[in-house]
C-alpha cells in the first residue's frame, strides 16, 4: 500500500511535509556560471572513467574482504541487502564498506549507543480499520551528545519508506550556521533485526550540542498478538465491532513507530491520529484540535503535547466506545471508556469512583499533584495483562475494571479495586518518575503493589488489607518463590533485550512490595512519606535508580536525628536473592541471666536434604548476611510484652530482652512486618502451640497467620518435624478470624497437591474436614440478601473459605447444597446462587453431576454478558471428571474464538489443578508448546504463569524426568520459568521421599496424642 494519499491527508491537517528533505543535497548552479571548455570536459570525462575503475576495484576487494571474514549472521546479510536496495541512496556508496573502519557498528549492541538524545516526537498516523494497517510519519528532534555518523533507534516489523535528516541549530535553540545547517546526506538506511533497530548512516558527522531532525515515513500491520499496536473485537447487537489499542511496555513501542525505546530516553510527544469517521481516538493528552477531511470524510485529532516521558508510556486507541465522566476534587477530568452496553449498564461506575477518590488520596499522601489535565480508563475485551498504566490513558482488560454488583463476588470486587489502585499509583511511580533501566523495575512495580493495600485501606478501612491480607497474598506467596535456589535478586543485571521480560515477575512485584513495607515500618509513616515526597519532587519528569531512593529516605531519617544509611541496609535485601530464616531461642548458658536470647540467621532454602541446619550451605551467589530488623516480644497466658527491635547483622548474636520464666514463650517478627521467617527451639514451639489451643487471642491475628505459614514451610524445608504444623493448626476449630484460616488453607492446599494421588489420601482429607467441620456448620451458607458492598468483608471471606475447604475435601453436606443450587438454577432458569460462592458451587456441581450440567454451564458462559460471571463459568468447566469434556475444552480454547485469547492459559492451568485432568493438561502443554509459545512468548507473565501452572502439581520421578526430557528436546531451557519449575518438581519428589511417611504416621495416631 502506498503512502501518497495518506500523506495528503496528513498535510491537510498541518502535517510534516515542509520538514521533509531529499536524501541528497544538490549543489546550486545557474546557467550563466557554466562555461563549456572542451579541454576541461575531456579531463572531466577521463576522471569519471578512472573513478569508475577505482570504484569497481574497491567493490571487488570489498566483496573479497566480506567473503574472507566468514560472516554468517543472517541479520548482517539482511542489513547488507538493505544497504544496496533502493532505500539506501547511491548503490556505489553503499557497496563501499570502508566507512565501517572509521566507526564501530553501534547497531550490534543490545543497548542504544547514547550518542543522540530525543527531545520531541511529532507523530502522525493514519489508521485503516478496514484492513488493519496503519501508515505513519514521525519527526524526531534530536540533540547530539557525542559526534557520530550513525543514527540508531528502535524499529520492529515496520516497513520504512522514506528517511531524511536535517540540521536545525544548537541545543540552546540558536539557528544552524551556514556550514552545518540544512539537509544531511543519508548514505544508506537499513533495519538490523537482531537488535530490533533501524540505522541511518550519514555522510558526515553530527556535531555535539547541536539539534537535528530525523524524519521517517513507515507503515505496518495492526497485529492480533496483544503487543505493540494491536486489534481486538467485541459483539454488540450481534454485530462484530473492532478496536485498536497499544501495549508498549516494556519494549513494544518500536512495533508502532521508530523511536528510542529505552526508559532513559524521555521526550515529549505530539500525536495526530486519522481514521474513519465512525471511530473515536484517544491518547495520553486531551484533544487539542480535530477536523474532517472533505475528500474522504476521515476524522483527524491532534492531541496536546505530553510532558517528558518514556516511549513505553505513550498510548493511543481507535474505537467506537462510549464513556462515563467524573471530576476529581482538584479538577482532573476522569473518564471510563468501554463497550456501549457496559457503559449503559453502569458496569464502569465503581472503577470511576475509585479512580476519583484515589487521585485525591495519592496527591495528599505524596504531596505531589497529578500532572495531567485528564485521566482516561479504557476497558478492552482482550489485553495481555490485567492493566497498563499509560500516563493519562490507562488500559484495563474488562475483567479487571467492569463490575456488576448483582453477580460479582466480594473477592472479585477486591481484586478489581486493587488493580485500579495499583494503576493509579503508577501515575506517580512509573509515569512521573521512571526507573532508569529495567534492573530496577521494582521501583515502580513494588511501590504500586504495596500501595494496592494501603490504598484499599483508605477506600475500605474495615478490609484491613495492609495488616492482614498483605501477609497471605504477598508476603507468604513470594517467600515460596524466593526460597528456591533458582530465585534472583529484585535488582538484577539486564544486558540483552531477552533479559527484560524476566524481570517482570512476582519477585519484582511482591518482594519489592514486602521490602517497601518492611522499610516503611522501620522508618515510621511520617518519615517514610517525607522521603517519598522528596524523591518524587527531585526526579519528576525524569528517571531514577534505587540509590536515588535510598538517598532521599536516608536524608529523611537524618532530619529526625536517626543516622541510618538506608542504602547499606537495603542493598543486602535487593542485591542478593532470597531471605533469612531467623532462629530465636533462649540462651542456655548458665552464665547469662534468664532474659538473654540467642539469635542466628541463615539463608532459607527449600532444596536441601534433611539432617539439621548444620548441613545447610548457602549458594555461592549469597555474598553476605542481611541487616534484619527483628522485633521480639515475650508472652504468657496472661498477655504479651511490648516488642523490642533488634538489628541482627551477624550470623549469631546474643541479646537481652524482658524477663522470662519457664512458662514464657518468645514471639518474633511482630505482625509480620519483616521479610524473613522465624524459627524457634522445639520447646518454644510447644509453648506457642499450647497457647494457641488454650487462648489464641493472646497472639495477634497477623502473628497467628504467620506462625501457621512459617511452621508449614519450615517443615517442608526440613527445619522442623512434619508434626509441628499439623499440631499447630489443631486449634483452628476455635479460630473465628479469616486471616489464620486463609493462611492454613493455602498451606493445606500445598500439602493436598502432594498427597492427593497417594493411597492414604483419605487420612489427610479426613483430618482437614475434622478441623473445618465445627466452624463450617456454625457459619453456614450465605443468602442473597444485601450485596458485596454492604456485608462485612471479613465475614464473607471467612464463610467462603470454610465452604471452599468443606466442598474441596469432600464434606457431604457441602456437596448436597451445591447440587441443590445447581439443580434449582437449571429447573427454574433463575440463578439464586449467592455471588460470593458461585465459583465454588459451579465447580462442585460440574464435578459431581452429569454431562448435561457441563453443557448447561457452557451455554451460560456464551450467553452471559457480565465479564466477572463469564470468568467464573469458564473456570467451572475445567472441574469436570470427564476426560473427554476436558479435552474438548482444551482444544476449543486454543483452536477457536469461543474462548477469549487471554483466558486460554487459565483454562489449561485449571484443568491441571483438577486431579482428573492433571495428566491431560501436562501432556497437552507439551504437545502444543510451539503454538502456545508463539502466541504468548513475548507477553511478560504469560509463559511463566503457564509453565508454573501446569508443573506445580507434578511430584513423581517419572513426571520429573518427563519435564527434563521436554526441556532438552524442545530446546526451551532459556525460558526463565523452567529452571524454577524443575526445582519445584524436584522439591515435590524429595518431599515424598523424605517426609510423606512421617506425615501419614502422625495422621494415623489418635488426635489427642
PDB file of N, CA, C and O in Angstrom, residues 503-542:
ATOM      1  N   UNK A 503      12.500  -9.825  34.243  1.00  0.00           N
ATOM      2  CA  UNK A 503      12.473  -9.032  35.479  1.00  0.00           C
ATOM      3  C   UNK A 503      11.046  -8.721  35.910  1.00  0.00           C
ATOM      4  O   UNK A 503      10.811  -8.295  37.041  1.00  0.00           O
ATOM      5  N   UNK A 504      10.074  -8.908  35.013  1.00  0.00           N
ATOM      6  CA  UNK A 504       8.678  -8.679  35.373  1.00  0.00           C
ATOM      7  C   UNK A 504       8.100  -9.975  35.937  1.00  0.00           C
ATOM      8  O   UNK A 504       7.434 -10.740  35.243  1.00  0.00           O
ATOM      9  N   UNK A 505       8.370 -10.240  37.194  1.00  0.00           N
ATOM     10  CA  UNK A 505       7.824 -11.438  37.824  1.00  0.00           C
ATOM     11  C   UNK A 505       7.410 -11.075  39.245  1.00  0.00           C
ATOM     12  O   UNK A 505       7.529  -9.928  39.679  1.00  0.00           O
ATOM     13  N   UNK A 506       6.934 -12.084  39.980  1.00  0.00           N
ATOM     14  CA  UNK A 506       6.419 -11.803  41.319  1.00  0.00           C
ATOM     15  C   UNK A 506       7.527 -11.408  42.288  1.00  0.00           C
ATOM     16  O   UNK A 506       7.248 -10.818  43.332  1.00  0.00           O
ATOM     17  N   UNK A 507       8.780 -11.717  41.957  1.00  0.00           N
ATOM     18  CA  UNK A 507       9.866 -11.236  42.809  1.00  0.00           C
ATOM     19  C   UNK A 507       9.901  -9.711  42.776  1.00  0.00           C
ATOM     20  O   UNK A 507       9.983  -9.042  43.821  1.00  0.00           O
ATOM     21  N   UNK A 508       9.841  -9.130  41.574  1.00  0.00           N
ATOM     22  CA  UNK A 508       9.860  -7.666  41.456  1.00  0.00           C
ATOM     23  C   UNK A 508       8.633  -7.048  42.104  1.00  0.00           C
ATOM     24  O   UNK A 508       8.732  -6.052  42.826  1.00  0.00           O
ATOM     25  N   UNK A 509       7.470  -7.619  41.853  1.00  0.00           N
ATOM     26  CA  UNK A 509       6.221  -7.046  42.358  1.00  0.00           C
ATOM     27  C   UNK A 509       6.065  -7.285  43.863  1.00  0.00           C
ATOM     28  O   UNK A 509       5.924  -6.349  44.646  1.00  0.00           O
ATOM     29  N   UNK A 510       6.067  -8.551  44.248  1.00  0.00           N
ATOM     30  CA  UNK A 510       5.686  -8.897  45.618  1.00  0.00           C
ATOM     31  C   UNK A 510       6.845  -8.753  46.600  1.00  0.00           C
ATOM     32  O   UNK A 510       6.649  -8.258  47.715  1.00  0.00           O
ATOM     33  N   UNK A 511       8.030  -9.179  46.215  1.00  0.00           N
ATOM     34  CA  UNK A 511       9.153  -8.962  47.128  1.00  0.00           C
ATOM     35  C   UNK A 511       9.454  -7.474  47.244  1.00  0.00           C
ATOM     36  O   UNK A 511       9.749  -6.967  48.342  1.00  0.00           O
ATOM     37  N   UNK A 512       9.361  -6.757  46.114  1.00  0.00           N
ATOM     38  CA  UNK A 512       9.531  -5.319  46.172  1.00  0.00           C
ATOM     39  C   UNK A 512       8.557  -4.684  47.142  1.00  0.00           C
ATOM     40  O   UNK A 512       8.924  -3.847  47.976  1.00  0.00           O
ATOM     41  N   UNK A 513       7.283  -5.101  47.073  1.00  0.00           N
ATOM     42  CA  UNK A 513       6.264  -4.558  47.984  1.00  0.00           C
ATOM     43  C   UNK A 513       6.568  -4.925  49.432  1.00  0.00           C
ATOM     44  O   UNK A 513       6.409  -4.102  50.347  1.00  0.00           O
ATOM     45  N   UNK A 514       7.005  -6.167  49.672  1.00  0.00           N
ATOM     46  CA  UNK A 514       7.283  -6.617  51.041  1.00  0.00           C
ATOM     47  C   UNK A 514       8.462  -5.856  51.645  1.00  0.00           C
ATOM     48  O   UNK A 514       8.439  -5.506  52.836  1.00  0.00           O
ATOM     49  N   UNK A 515       9.491  -5.597  50.844  1.00  0.00           N
ATOM     50  CA  UNK A 515      10.639  -4.842  51.355  1.00  0.00           C
ATOM     51  C   UNK A 515      10.265  -3.389  51.622  1.00  0.00           C
ATOM     52  O   UNK A 515      10.736  -2.783  52.597  1.00  0.00           O
ATOM     53  N   UNK A 516       9.451  -2.808  50.767  1.00  0.00           N
ATOM     54  CA  UNK A 516       8.989  -1.433  50.989  1.00  0.00           C
ATOM     55  C   UNK A 516       8.165  -1.360  52.266  1.00  0.00           C
ATOM     56  O   UNK A 516       8.318  -0.427  53.068  1.00  0.00           O
ATOM     57  N   UNK A 517       7.312  -2.347  52.488  1.00  0.00           N
ATOM     58  CA  UNK A 517       6.503  -2.370  53.719  1.00  0.00           C
ATOM     59  C   UNK A 517       7.393  -2.508  54.951  1.00  0.00           C
ATOM     60  O   UNK A 517       7.175  -1.840  55.973  1.00  0.00           O
ATOM     61  N   UNK A 518       8.404  -3.370  54.871  1.00  0.00           N
ATOM     62  CA  UNK A 518       9.328  -3.540  55.983  1.00  0.00           C
ATOM     63  C   UNK A 518      10.037  -2.218  56.281  1.00  0.00           C
ATOM     64  O   UNK A 518      10.154  -1.803  57.450  1.00  0.00           O
ATOM     65  N   UNK A 519      10.500  -1.539  55.239  1.00  0.00           N
ATOM     66  CA  UNK A 519      11.207  -0.278  55.420  1.00  0.00           C
ATOM     67  C   UNK A 519      10.279   0.797  55.969  1.00  0.00           C
ATOM     68  O   UNK A 519      10.672   1.582  56.843  1.00  0.00           O
ATOM     69  N   UNK A 520       9.037   0.857  55.486  1.00  0.00           N
ATOM     70  CA  UNK A 520       8.077   1.843  55.980  1.00  0.00           C
ATOM     71  C   UNK A 520       7.811   1.650  57.464  1.00  0.00           C
ATOM     72  O   UNK A 520       7.667   2.621  58.217  1.00  0.00           O
ATOM     73  N   UNK A 521       7.748   0.391  57.914  1.00  0.00           N
ATOM     74  CA  UNK A 521       7.512   0.116  59.335  1.00  0.00           C
ATOM     75  C   UNK A 521       8.721   0.482  60.187  1.00  0.00           C
ATOM     76  O   UNK A 521       8.570   0.942  61.321  1.00  0.00           O
ATOM     77  N   UNK A 522       9.920   0.286  59.667  1.00  0.00           N
ATOM     78  CA  UNK A 522      11.119   0.665  60.409  1.00  0.00           C
ATOM     79  C   UNK A 522      11.218   2.182  60.526  1.00  0.00           C
ATOM     80  O   UNK A 522      11.526   2.723  61.593  1.00  0.00           O
ATOM     81  N   UNK A 523      10.943   2.883  59.442  1.00  0.00           N
ATOM     82  CA  UNK A 523      11.068   4.335  59.431  1.00  0.00           C
ATOM     83  C   UNK A 523       9.938   5.018  60.189  1.00  0.00           C
ATOM     84  O   UNK A 523      10.131   6.056  60.808  1.00  0.00           O
ATOM     85  N   UNK A 524       8.731   4.452  60.097  1.00  0.00           N
ATOM     86  CA  UNK A 524       7.541   5.144  60.570  1.00  0.00           C
ATOM     87  C   UNK A 524       6.920   5.931  59.422  1.00  0.00           C
ATOM     88  O   UNK A 524       7.631   6.479  58.576  1.00  0.00           O
ATOM     89  N   UNK A 525       5.590   5.983  59.373  1.00  0.00           N
ATOM     90  CA  UNK A 525       4.906   6.578  58.232  1.00  0.00           C
ATOM     91  C   UNK A 525       5.300   8.034  57.958  1.00  0.00           C
ATOM     92  O   UNK A 525       5.501   8.410  56.801  1.00  0.00           O
ATOM     93  N   UNK A 526       5.408   8.914  58.959  1.00  0.00           N
ATOM     94  CA  UNK A 526       5.739  10.319  58.645  1.00  0.00           C
ATOM     95  C   UNK A 526       7.072  10.469  57.911  1.00  0.00           C
ATOM     96  O   UNK A 526       7.159  11.184  56.906  1.00  0.00           O
ATOM     97  N   UNK A 527       8.119   9.794  58.393  1.00  0.00           N
ATOM     98  CA  UNK A 527       9.418   9.898  57.729  1.00  0.00           C
ATOM     99  C   UNK A 527       9.403   9.220  56.363  1.00  0.00           C
ATOM    100  O   UNK A 527      10.035   9.687  55.417  1.00  0.00           O
ATOM    101  N   UNK A 528       8.696   8.112  56.267  1.00  0.00           N
ATOM    102  CA  UNK A 528       8.583   7.405  55.000  1.00  0.00           C
ATOM    103  C   UNK A 528       7.928   8.313  53.956  1.00  0.00           C
ATOM    104  O   UNK A 528       8.418   8.447  52.824  1.00  0.00           O
ATOM    105  N   UNK A 529       6.835   8.976  54.323  1.00  0.00           N
ATOM    106  CA  UNK A 529       6.166   9.882  53.398  1.00  0.00           C
ATOM    107  C   UNK A 529       7.051  11.071  53.045  1.00  0.00           C
ATOM    108  O   UNK A 529       7.072  11.515  51.886  1.00  0.00           O
ATOM    109  N   UNK A 530       7.776  11.578  53.991  1.00  0.00           N
ATOM    110  CA  UNK A 530       8.682  12.709  53.742  1.00  0.00           C
ATOM    111  C   UNK A 530       9.740  12.321  52.708  1.00  0.00           C
ATOM    112  O   UNK A 530      10.034  13.076  51.778  1.00  0.00           O
ATOM    113  N   UNK A 531      10.315  11.125  52.867  1.00  0.00           N
ATOM    114  CA  UNK A 531      11.322  10.661  51.919  1.00  0.00           C
ATOM    115  C   UNK A 531      10.755  10.455  50.524  1.00  0.00           C
ATOM    116  O   UNK A 531      11.397  10.804  49.524  1.00  0.00           O
ATOM    117  N   UNK A 532       9.542   9.891  50.439  1.00  0.00           N
ATOM    118  CA  UNK A 532       8.929   9.671  49.128  1.00  0.00           C
ATOM    119  C   UNK A 532       8.613  10.995  48.443  1.00  0.00           C
ATOM    120  O   UNK A 532       8.782  11.131  47.220  1.00  0.00           O
ATOM    121  N   UNK A 533       8.138  11.966  49.193  1.00  0.00           N
ATOM    122  CA  UNK A 533       7.840  13.283  48.623  1.00  0.00           C
ATOM    123  C   UNK A 533       9.103  13.906  48.022  1.00  0.00           C
ATOM    124  O   UNK A 533       9.087  14.414  46.895  1.00  0.00           O
ATOM    125  N   UNK A 534      10.195  13.830  48.745  1.00  0.00           N
ATOM    126  CA  UNK A 534      11.453  14.405  48.265  1.00  0.00           C
ATOM    127  C   UNK A 534      11.947  13.660  47.027  1.00  0.00           C
ATOM    128  O   UNK A 534      12.449  14.263  46.068  1.00  0.00           O
ATOM    129  N   UNK A 535      11.803  12.343  47.037  1.00  0.00           N
ATOM    130  CA  UNK A 535      12.209  11.508  45.895  1.00  0.00           C
ATOM    131  C   UNK A 535      11.422  11.889  44.642  1.00  0.00           C
ATOM    132  O   UNK A 535      11.998  12.083  43.554  1.00  0.00           O
ATOM    133  N   UNK A 536      10.104  12.018  44.769  1.00  0.00           N
ATOM    134  CA  UNK A 536       9.265  12.341  43.621  1.00  0.00           C
ATOM    135  C   UNK A 536       9.543  13.743  43.097  1.00  0.00           C
ATOM    136  O   UNK A 536       9.650  13.969  41.885  1.00  0.00           O
ATOM    137  N   UNK A 537       9.680  14.707  44.001  1.00  0.00           N
ATOM    138  CA  UNK A 537       9.930  16.083  43.568  1.00  0.00           C
ATOM    139  C   UNK A 537      11.297  16.232  42.918  1.00  0.00           C
ATOM    140  O   UNK A 537      11.466  17.004  41.970  1.00  0.00           O
ATOM    141  N   UNK A 538      12.274  15.473  43.399  1.00  0.00           N
ATOM    142  CA  UNK A 538      13.637  15.593  42.873  1.00  0.00           C
ATOM    143  C   UNK A 538      13.788  14.959  41.502  1.00  0.00           C
ATOM    144  O   UNK A 538      14.683  15.352  40.739  1.00  0.00           O
ATOM    145  N   UNK A 539      12.943  13.991  41.179  1.00  0.00           N
ATOM    146  CA  UNK A 539      13.135  13.234  39.941  1.00  0.00           C
ATOM    147  C   UNK A 539      11.919  13.272  39.022  1.00  0.00           C
ATOM    148  O   UNK A 539      11.844  12.479  38.084  1.00  0.00           O
ATOM    149  N   UNK A 540      10.985  14.165  39.264  1.00  0.00           N
ATOM    150  CA  UNK A 540       9.782  14.224  38.431  1.00  0.00           C
ATOM    151  C   UNK A 540      10.136  14.558  36.991  1.00  0.00           C
ATOM    152  O   UNK A 540      11.067  15.325  36.718  1.00  0.00           O
ATOM    153  N   UNK A 541       9.415  13.927  36.061  1.00  0.00           N
ATOM    154  CA  UNK A 541       9.638  14.027  34.612  1.00  0.00           C
ATOM    155  C   UNK A 541      11.022  13.504  34.212  1.00  0.00           C
ATOM    156  O   UNK A 541      11.528  13.835  33.145  1.00  0.00           O
ATOM    157  N   UNK A 542      11.609  12.696  35.075  1.00  0.00           N
ATOM    158  CA  UNK A 542      12.949  12.188  34.795  1.00  0.00           C
ATOM    159  C   UNK A 542      13.037  10.724  35.224  1.00  0.00           C
ATOM    160  O   UNK A 542      12.018  10.064  35.424  1.00  0.00           O
TER     161      UNK A 542
END
